[in-house]
Every structure is written in C-alpha cells, then in structure tokens.
Tab-separated table of C-alpha atoms in Angstrom:
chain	number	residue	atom	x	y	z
A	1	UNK	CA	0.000	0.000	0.000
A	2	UNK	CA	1.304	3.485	-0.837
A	3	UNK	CA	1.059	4.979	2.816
A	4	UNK	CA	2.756	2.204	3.945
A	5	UNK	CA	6.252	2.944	2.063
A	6	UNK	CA	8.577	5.438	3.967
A	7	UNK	CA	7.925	7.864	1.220
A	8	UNK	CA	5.111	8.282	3.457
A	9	UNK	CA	7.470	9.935	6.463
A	10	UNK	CA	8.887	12.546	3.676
A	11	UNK	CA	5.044	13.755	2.702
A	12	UNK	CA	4.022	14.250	6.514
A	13	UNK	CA	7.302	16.188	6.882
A	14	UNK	CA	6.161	18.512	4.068
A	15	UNK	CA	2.750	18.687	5.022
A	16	UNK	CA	3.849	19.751	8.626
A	17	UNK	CA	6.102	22.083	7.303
A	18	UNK	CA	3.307	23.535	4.971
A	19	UNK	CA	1.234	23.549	7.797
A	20	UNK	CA	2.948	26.050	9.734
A	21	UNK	CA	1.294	30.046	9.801
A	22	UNK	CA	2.281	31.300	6.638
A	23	UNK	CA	0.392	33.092	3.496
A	24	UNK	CA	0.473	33.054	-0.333
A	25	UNK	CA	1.254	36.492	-2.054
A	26	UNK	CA	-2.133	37.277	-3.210
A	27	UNK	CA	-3.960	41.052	-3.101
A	28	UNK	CA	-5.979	42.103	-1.023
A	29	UNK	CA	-8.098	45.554	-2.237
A	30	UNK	CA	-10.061	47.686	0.114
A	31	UNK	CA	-11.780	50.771	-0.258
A	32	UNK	CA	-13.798	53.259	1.561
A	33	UNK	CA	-15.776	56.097	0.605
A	34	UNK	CA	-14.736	59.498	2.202
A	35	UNK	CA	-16.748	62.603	1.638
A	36	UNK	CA	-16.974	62.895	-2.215
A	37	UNK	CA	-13.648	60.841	-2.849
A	38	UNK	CA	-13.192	56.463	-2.833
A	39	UNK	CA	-10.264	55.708	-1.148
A	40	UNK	CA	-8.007	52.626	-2.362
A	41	UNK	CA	-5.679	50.427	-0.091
A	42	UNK	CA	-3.833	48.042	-1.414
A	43	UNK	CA	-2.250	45.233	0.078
A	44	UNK	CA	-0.535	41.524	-0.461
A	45	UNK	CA	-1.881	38.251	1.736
A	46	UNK	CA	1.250	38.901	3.985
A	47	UNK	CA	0.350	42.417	4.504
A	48	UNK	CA	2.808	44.098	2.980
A	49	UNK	CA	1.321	47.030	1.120
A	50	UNK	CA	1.320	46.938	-2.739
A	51	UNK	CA	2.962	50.427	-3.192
A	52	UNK	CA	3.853	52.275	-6.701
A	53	UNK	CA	0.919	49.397	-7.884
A	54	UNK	CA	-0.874	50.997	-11.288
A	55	UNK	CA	-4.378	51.377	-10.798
A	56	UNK	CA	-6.979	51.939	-13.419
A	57	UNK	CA	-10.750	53.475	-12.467
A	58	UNK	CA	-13.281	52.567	-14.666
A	59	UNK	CA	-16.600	54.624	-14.691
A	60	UNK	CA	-19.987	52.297	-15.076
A	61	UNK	CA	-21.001	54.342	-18.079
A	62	UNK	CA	-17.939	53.079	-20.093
A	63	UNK	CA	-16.386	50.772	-18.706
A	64	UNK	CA	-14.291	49.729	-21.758
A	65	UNK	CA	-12.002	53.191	-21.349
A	66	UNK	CA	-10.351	54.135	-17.972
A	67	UNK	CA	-11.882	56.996	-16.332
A	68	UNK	CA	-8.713	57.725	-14.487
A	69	UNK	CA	-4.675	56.053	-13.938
A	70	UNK	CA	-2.381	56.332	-11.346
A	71	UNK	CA	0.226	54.897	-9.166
A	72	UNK	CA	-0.598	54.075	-5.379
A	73	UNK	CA	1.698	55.391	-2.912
A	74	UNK	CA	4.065	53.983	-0.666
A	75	UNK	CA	1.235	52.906	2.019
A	76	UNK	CA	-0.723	51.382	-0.804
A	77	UNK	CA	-3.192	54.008	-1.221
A	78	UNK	CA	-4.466	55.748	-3.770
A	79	UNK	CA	-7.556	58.046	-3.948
A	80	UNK	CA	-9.955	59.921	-6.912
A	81	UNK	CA	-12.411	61.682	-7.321
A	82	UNK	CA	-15.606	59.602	-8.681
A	83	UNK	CA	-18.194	62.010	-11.254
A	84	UNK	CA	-21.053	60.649	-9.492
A	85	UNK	CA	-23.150	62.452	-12.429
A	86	UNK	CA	-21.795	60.241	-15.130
A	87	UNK	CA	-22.216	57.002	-12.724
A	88	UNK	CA	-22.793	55.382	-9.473
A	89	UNK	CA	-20.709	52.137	-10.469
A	90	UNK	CA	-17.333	51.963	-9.863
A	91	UNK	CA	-14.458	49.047	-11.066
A	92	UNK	CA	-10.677	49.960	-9.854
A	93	UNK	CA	-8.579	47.525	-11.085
A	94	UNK	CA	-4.690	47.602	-8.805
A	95	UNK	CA	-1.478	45.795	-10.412
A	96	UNK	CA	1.807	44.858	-9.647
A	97	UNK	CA	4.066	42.274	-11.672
A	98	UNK	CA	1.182	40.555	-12.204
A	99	UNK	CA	-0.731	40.186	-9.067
A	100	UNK	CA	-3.725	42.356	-7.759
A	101	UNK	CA	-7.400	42.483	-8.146
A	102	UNK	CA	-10.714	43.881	-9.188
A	103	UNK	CA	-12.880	46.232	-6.694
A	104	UNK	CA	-16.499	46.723	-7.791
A	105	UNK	CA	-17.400	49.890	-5.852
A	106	UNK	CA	-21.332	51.274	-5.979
A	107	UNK	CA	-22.133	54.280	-5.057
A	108	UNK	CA	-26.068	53.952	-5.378
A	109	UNK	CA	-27.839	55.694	-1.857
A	110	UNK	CA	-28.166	52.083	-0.382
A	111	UNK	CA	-24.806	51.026	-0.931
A	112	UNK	CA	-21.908	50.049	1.716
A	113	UNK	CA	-19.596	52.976	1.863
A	114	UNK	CA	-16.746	50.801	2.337
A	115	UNK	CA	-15.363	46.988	2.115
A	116	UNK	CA	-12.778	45.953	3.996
A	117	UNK	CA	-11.815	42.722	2.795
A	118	UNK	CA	-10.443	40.676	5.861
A	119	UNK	CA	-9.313	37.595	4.001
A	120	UNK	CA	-8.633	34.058	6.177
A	121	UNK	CA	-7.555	33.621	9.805
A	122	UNK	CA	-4.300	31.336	10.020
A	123	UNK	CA	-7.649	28.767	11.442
A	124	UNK	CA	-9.596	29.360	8.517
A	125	UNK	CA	-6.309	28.075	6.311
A	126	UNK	CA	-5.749	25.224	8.535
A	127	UNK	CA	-9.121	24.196	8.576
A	128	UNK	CA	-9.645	24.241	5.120
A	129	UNK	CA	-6.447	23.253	4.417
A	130	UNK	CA	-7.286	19.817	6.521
A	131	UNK	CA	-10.246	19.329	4.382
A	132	UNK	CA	-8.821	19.524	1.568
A	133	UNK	CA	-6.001	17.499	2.147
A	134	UNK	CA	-7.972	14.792	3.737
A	135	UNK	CA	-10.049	14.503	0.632
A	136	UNK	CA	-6.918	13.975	-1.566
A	137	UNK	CA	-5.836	11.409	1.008
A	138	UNK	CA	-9.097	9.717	0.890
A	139	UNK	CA	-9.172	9.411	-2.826
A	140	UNK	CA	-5.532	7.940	-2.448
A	141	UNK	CA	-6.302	5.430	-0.228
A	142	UNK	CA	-9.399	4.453	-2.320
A	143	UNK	CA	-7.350	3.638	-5.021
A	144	UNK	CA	-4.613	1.827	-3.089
A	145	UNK	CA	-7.170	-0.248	-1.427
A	146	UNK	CA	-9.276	-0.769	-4.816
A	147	UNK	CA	-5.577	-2.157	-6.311
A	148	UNK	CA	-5.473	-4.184	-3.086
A	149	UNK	CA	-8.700	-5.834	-3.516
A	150	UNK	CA	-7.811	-7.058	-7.127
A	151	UNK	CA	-4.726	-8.229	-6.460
A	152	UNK	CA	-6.071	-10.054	-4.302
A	153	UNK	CA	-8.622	-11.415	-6.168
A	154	UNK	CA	-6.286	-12.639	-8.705
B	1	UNK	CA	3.456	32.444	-9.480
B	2	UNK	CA	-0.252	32.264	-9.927
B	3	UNK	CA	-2.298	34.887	-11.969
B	4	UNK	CA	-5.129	36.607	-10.336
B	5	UNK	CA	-8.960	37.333	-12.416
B	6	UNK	CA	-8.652	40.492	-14.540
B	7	UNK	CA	-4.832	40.441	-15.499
B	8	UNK	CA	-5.587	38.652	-18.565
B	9	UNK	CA	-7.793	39.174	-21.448
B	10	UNK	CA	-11.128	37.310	-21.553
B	11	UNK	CA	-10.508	35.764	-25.038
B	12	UNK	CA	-6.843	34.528	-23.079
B	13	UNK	CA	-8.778	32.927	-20.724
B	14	UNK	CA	-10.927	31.029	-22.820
B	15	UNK	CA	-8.092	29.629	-24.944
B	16	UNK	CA	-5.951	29.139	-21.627
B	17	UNK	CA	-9.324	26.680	-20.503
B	18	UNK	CA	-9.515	25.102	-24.050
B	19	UNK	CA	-6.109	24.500	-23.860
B	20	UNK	CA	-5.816	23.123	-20.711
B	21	UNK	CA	-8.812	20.890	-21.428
B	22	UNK	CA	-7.448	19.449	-24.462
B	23	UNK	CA	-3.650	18.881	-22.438
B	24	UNK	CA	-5.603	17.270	-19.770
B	25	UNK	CA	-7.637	15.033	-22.322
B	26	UNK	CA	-4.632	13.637	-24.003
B	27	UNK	CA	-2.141	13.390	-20.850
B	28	UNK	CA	-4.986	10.900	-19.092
B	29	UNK	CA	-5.072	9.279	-22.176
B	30	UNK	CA	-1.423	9.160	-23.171
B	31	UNK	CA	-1.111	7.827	-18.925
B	32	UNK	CA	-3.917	4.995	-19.635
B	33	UNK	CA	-1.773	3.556	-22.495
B	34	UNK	CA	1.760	4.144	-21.136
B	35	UNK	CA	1.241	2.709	-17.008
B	36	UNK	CA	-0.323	-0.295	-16.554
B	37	UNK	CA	-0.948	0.495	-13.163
B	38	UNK	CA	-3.825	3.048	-13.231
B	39	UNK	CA	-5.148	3.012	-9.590
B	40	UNK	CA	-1.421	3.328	-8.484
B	41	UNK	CA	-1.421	6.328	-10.064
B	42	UNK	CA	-4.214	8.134	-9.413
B	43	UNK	CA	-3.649	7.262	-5.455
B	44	UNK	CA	-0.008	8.604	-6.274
B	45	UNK	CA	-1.648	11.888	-8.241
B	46	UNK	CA	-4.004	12.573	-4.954
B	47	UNK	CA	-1.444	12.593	-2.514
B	48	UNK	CA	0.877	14.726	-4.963
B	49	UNK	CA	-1.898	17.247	-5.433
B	50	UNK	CA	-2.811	17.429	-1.973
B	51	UNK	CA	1.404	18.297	-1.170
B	52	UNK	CA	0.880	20.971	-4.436
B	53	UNK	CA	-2.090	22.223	-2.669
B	54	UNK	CA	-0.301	22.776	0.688
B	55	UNK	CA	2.698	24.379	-0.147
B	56	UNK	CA	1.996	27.118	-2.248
B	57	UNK	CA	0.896	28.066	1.495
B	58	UNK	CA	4.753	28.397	2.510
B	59	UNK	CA	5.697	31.975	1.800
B	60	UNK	CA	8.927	32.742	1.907
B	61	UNK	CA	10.287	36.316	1.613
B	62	UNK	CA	12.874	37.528	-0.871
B	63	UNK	CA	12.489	40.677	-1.054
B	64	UNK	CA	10.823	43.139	-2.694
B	65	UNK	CA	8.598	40.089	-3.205
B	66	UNK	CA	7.737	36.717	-1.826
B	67	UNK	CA	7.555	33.714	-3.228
B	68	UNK	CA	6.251	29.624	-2.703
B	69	UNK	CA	7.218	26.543	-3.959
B	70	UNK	CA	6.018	24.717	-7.245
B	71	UNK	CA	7.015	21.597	-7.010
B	72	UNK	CA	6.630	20.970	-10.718
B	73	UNK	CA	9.494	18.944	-11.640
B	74	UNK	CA	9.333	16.886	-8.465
B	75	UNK	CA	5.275	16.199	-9.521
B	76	UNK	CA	6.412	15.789	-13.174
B	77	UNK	CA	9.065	13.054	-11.830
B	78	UNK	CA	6.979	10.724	-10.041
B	79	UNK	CA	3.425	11.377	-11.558
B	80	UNK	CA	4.669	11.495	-15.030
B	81	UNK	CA	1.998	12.369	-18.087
B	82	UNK	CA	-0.545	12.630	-15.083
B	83	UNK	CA	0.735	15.514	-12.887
B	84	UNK	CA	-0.855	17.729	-15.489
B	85	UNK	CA	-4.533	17.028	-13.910
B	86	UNK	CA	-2.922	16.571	-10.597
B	87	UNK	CA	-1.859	20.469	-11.108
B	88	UNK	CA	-5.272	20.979	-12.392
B	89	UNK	CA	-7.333	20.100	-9.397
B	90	UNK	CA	-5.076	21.795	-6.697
B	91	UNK	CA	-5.191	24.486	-8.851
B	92	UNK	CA	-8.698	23.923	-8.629
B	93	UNK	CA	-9.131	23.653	-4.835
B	94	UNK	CA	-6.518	26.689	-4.483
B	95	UNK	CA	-9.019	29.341	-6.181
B	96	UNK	CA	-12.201	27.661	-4.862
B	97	UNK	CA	-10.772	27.361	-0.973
B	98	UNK	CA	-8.550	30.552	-0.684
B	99	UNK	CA	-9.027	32.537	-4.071
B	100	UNK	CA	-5.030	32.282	-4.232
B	101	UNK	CA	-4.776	32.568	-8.381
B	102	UNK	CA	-8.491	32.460	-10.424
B	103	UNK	CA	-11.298	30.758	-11.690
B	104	UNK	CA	-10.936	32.352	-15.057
B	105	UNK	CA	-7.316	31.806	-15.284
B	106	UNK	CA	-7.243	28.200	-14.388
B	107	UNK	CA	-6.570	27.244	-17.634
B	108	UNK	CA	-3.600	29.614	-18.406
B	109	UNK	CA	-2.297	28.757	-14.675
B	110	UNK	CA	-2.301	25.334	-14.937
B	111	UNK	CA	-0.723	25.434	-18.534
B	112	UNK	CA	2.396	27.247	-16.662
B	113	UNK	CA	2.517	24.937	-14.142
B	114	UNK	CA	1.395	21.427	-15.369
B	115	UNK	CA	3.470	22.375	-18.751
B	116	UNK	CA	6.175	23.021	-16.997
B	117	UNK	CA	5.795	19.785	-14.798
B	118	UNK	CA	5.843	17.591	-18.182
B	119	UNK	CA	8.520	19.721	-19.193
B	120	UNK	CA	10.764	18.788	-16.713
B	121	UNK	CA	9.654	15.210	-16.789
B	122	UNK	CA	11.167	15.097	-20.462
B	123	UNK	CA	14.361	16.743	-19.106
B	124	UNK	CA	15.101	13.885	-16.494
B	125	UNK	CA	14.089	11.158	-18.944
B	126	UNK	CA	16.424	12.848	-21.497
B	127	UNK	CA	19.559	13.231	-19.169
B	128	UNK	CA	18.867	10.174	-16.860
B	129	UNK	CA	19.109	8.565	-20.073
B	130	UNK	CA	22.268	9.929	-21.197
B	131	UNK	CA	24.090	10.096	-17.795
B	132	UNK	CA	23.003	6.525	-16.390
B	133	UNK	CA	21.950	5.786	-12.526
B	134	UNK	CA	25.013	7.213	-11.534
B	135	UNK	CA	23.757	10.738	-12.605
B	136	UNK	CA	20.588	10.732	-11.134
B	137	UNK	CA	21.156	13.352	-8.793
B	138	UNK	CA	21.994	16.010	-11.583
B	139	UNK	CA	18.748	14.892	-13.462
B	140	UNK	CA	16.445	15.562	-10.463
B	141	UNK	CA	18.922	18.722	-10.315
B	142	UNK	CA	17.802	20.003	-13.781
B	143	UNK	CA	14.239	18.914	-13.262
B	144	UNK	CA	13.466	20.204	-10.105
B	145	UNK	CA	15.272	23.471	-11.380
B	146	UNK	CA	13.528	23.531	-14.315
B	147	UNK	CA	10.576	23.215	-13.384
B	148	UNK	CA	10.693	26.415	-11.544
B	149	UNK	CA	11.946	28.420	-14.135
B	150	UNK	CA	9.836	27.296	-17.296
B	151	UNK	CA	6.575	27.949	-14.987
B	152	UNK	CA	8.590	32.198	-14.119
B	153	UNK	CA	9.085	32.046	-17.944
B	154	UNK	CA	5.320	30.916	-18.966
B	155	UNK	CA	3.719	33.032	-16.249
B	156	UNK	CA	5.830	35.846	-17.497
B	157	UNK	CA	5.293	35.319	-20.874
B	158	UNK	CA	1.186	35.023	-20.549
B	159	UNK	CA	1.283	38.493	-18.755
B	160	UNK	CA	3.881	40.434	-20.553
B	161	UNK	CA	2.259	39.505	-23.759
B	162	UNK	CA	-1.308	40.802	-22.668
B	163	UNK	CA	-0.880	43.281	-20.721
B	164	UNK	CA	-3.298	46.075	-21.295
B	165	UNK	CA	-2.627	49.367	-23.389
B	166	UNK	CA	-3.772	51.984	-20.690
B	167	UNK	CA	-1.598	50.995	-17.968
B	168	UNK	CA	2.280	51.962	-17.826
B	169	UNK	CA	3.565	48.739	-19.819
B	170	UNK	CA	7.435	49.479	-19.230
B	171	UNK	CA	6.892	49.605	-15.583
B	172	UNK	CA	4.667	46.672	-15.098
B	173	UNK	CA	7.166	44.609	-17.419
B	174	UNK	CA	10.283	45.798	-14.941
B	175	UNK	CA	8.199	44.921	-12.024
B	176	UNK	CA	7.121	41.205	-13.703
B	177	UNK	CA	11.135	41.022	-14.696
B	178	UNK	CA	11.875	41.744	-10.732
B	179	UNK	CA	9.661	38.662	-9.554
B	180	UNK	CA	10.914	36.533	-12.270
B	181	UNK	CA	14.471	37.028	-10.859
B	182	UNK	CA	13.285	36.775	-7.620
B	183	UNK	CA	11.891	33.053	-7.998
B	184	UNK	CA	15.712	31.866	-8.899
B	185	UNK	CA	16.903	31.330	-5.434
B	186	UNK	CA	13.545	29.225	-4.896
B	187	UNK	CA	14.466	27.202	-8.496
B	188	UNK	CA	17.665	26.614	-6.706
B	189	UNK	CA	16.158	25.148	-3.380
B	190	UNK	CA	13.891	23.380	-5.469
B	191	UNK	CA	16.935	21.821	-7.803
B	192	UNK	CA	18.048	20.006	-4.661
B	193	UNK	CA	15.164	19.263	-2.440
B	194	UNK	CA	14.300	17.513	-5.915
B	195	UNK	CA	17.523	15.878	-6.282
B	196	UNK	CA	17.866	14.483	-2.476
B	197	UNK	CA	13.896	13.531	-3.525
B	198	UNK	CA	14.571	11.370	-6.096
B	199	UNK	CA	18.194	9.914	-4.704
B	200	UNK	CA	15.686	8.983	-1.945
B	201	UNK	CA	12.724	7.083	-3.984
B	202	UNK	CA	15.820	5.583	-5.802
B	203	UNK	CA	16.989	3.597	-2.646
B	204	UNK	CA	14.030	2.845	-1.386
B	205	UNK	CA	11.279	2.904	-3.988
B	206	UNK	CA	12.886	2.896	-7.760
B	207	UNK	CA	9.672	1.493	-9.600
B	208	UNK	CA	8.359	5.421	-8.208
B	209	UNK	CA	10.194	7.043	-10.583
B	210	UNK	CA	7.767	5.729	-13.486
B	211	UNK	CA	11.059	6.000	-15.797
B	212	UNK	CA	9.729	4.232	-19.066
C-alpha cells in the first residue's frame, strides 16, 4: 500500500512544514468612501502594502475606457475623485508584476460605503487546508485499497 | 506564481481553458496507455496534489517580493503524463478554498505549471538517459530546477504579452522582470530538495520514478 512505504514519512514532513502560519502572495483591495472621494488600499496576503501598484478606475457608463490612472503610494493608497453624475458604479482595477485584483465599488444611496476585505484567519487556512487534504488522502487510499482488492482477487 | 482574475484578457482565458482541457484530455489518455498500473497512479496523483495544494501556502520572503514553492518537476518526476490534472485540481481547490490565483485563469495557470511539470519530466528522462543511474542526482537537479523556471518564464510570458494598453507597460514589465528574478533562489532550493527527492525514492522505492 502506498502509505505504507517510507515515502510516506517525507510527505508528513512537508505537510507539517506547509502547515505552519504562513500566506500566499495574493492582493488584497479595500476601499472606503470618504466625503466625495473612494479611497483605495492596497495590500498583499502577507500584509505588505502593494505600493507604486498601477491602478486603473473605470466609470460604469464606459467601462471599456479608464476613467482615471495612477500609481498608489508607498502605504498602498491611492484616492480619486468619482463624477457621481456620469455614474454610481465603480471598477478599480490595482497591479503589480502581475498580481492584484478587481474592486467593484457602488455608489447607489443604499450602498456600503466601504469593504474591507479581511481575508482568512491562520484557522480558517488550517481548517480548510485539513479538508482539503484529507479529501486527496481519501481518494488515495481508495485507489490503493481498490488495487489491493484485485490483487487479491487474482 | 499564480495569476489573479482580470490580469488577462477574456478571449486569453478562454483559450488558456480550451487548452488546458485538451492537455488534460490527451495526458490521461497518453497515462492509460503508457502505465499499466492506473489506480497506483491516481492514489499517487491525490497525494501529490494534496502536497501541491499545501505548499503554495509556505511563503517565503525575498524581497521586494515573496515567493512559494512549485514543485513541478518533483510532480512531473513521479506522476509522469498525469501531474498535469494533478496540477489541475489543486489548482482547482486553491481558487475555490482561498481565491489564491483564479477561476478564469485556471486554464492559463495550470498550462504554466502542469506544462512546466511535463517539461521537466522530459528533461530527467532525457539526461537520466544519457548520464546513467550514476547521474541521477543532476537529473532531479535540472528537473526540479527547471521546473521552476519554465513555470517564471510561462507566467511571465502570458502576462507580458497581454498586458493592457492603458496601464504603464514598461513599468509593469520591470516589475514582472523583478519577480521573475526573484523566484531563482527558490528554483535553486527546489533543484536540490528535488535531487535528495529522487536519490531517496531511488533507494528505497525505484519502480516510483515511473522511468519508461
């Protein structure tokens, strides 16, 4: 049986080791709304903040051609003024060597007036993590025992 | 290493999912007829995704950026013409779980990756088979190495080549050329974590190494 080979000791060793706190190097966007201006923050998953990112505003009413460009600063943050005449939807797209993300932003009467995206706790991960490794496992021993079985029979 | 929804465009990311689809199609079918031993292999392929899946968790700093293991030449090694859908589901689970990389760019991702993974499977056939047994440590070298860099290079190469006309395209290109260079010391580490790997499975499990 597969888990039974001491391959087996070098796969818990990684998975202990991957196990450990640590986090990817995804973006996280935020934004707020602030008297007439949206405020941008810009972040990766270890919290580092994504500064000189590019960020592109789109407008709602055409949102094929950037309303507005610019750089975030060296906190992440970037801010603009939204023409609330020409629309109440918002996209703000932040970059950097290929990572960042999409914010969809409304500015409609009901609307949040901010998002704060919190991302995972190092629990969440784990948790999750665990699931989805056990599943894997679970398949693999499936197969190994299915192999088993017909060996067996023969 | 993986790209995020919206850095590619939309027509990309349709042929990046055709692609992959078609890739996937013909390595399970290209595994059925090469390995005897199918069940083997898909138990082999869970527990390689599941170890894929994990440790693009472990981030490890070198600044200005971070960076995680890939793995690919080490899942290219022992899961062969299958660790392309092995790629393809933690890729999978990665986007659906934690968001880490996309939905829409699965396709593209997993055509860095799990191209670079068969890749560097060819590479350690090809110089395993020059150098003899003796060499083997040099071909998991190359292969775990390689498998690094080819994915850089593909990732690279996807973005670079679509990036967007209204943002500032020489400074997005020096920032994608700063994390490229960034992921060599990892290609490195990975060179001879796969090496010791497969100098391991040699001693104690040879018939692993699915060397046909």
């Amino acid at each position: 049986m597969l888990l039974h080979c001491p391959v087996r000791y070098l796969f818990t060793a990684i998975l202990l080791l991957a196990a450990s706190p640590a986090s990817g190097h995804g973006a996280r966007i935020s934004w707020e709304v602030q008297g007439d201006s949206i405020r941008i923050s810009g972040s990766f998953d270890d919290g580092c903040p994504m500064d000189q990112a590019q960020v592109t505003v789109f407008s709602g009413a055409a949102p094929s051609e950037p309303y507005i460009t610019g750089i975030t600063d060296e906190n992440g943050k970037f801010a603009f003024l939204p023409d609330v005449e020409e629309s109440k939807l918002w996209d703000v797209q932040v970059r950097k060597a290929g990572h960042g993300d999409i914010v969809h932003i409304s500015l409609a009467d009901d609307a949040d007036i901010r998002n704060n995206h919190g991302g995972f706790s190092v629990l969440q991960i784990i948790l999750m993590s665990g699931c989805v490794v056990w599943g894997f496992t679970g398949t693999a021993l499936f197969f190994s025992s299915k192999r088993k079985r017909n060996n067996a029979h023969t | 290493m993986h790209i995020p929804d919206g850095m590619v465009p939309g027509d990309i990311c349709v042929a990046g999912l055709a692609g992959a689809a078609a890739l996937t199609w013909f390595c399970v079918k290209k595994a059925q007829s090469t390995y005897k031993d199918t069940a083997r292999l898909v138990s082999r392929a869970s527990v390689m995704a599941a170890v894929f899946f994990v440790v693009s968790w472990i981030h490890i700093p070198l600044p200005p950026v971070s960076v995680h293991p890939v793995l690919a030449g080490l899942m290219g090694i022992l899961l062969g013409w299958i660790s392309f859908p092995a790629i393809l589901t933690g890729l999978f689970f990665q986007a659906v779980m934690f968001g880490h990389g996309g939905f829409t760019t699965i396709g593209i991702n997993s055509l860095s990756m799990g191209g670079a993974a068969l890749l560097a499977r060819g590479l350690f056939v090809l110089l395993q088979r020059k150098s003899g047994e003796r060499k083997i440590l040099v071909a998991g070298f190359v292969a775990g190495f390689a498998g690094v860099m080819m994915a850089v290079v593909f990732t690279c190469s996807f973005l670079i080549l679509t990036l967007p006309e209204y943002i500032n395209t020489k400074t997005e290109i020096s920032s994608i050329l700063g994390m490229s260079a960034a992921h060599l010391p990892l290609a490195l580490a990975e060179g001879v974590f796969t090496a010791l790997v497969v100098r391991f499975i040699l001693r104690v499990r040879p018939d692993m190494l699915l060397v046909a």
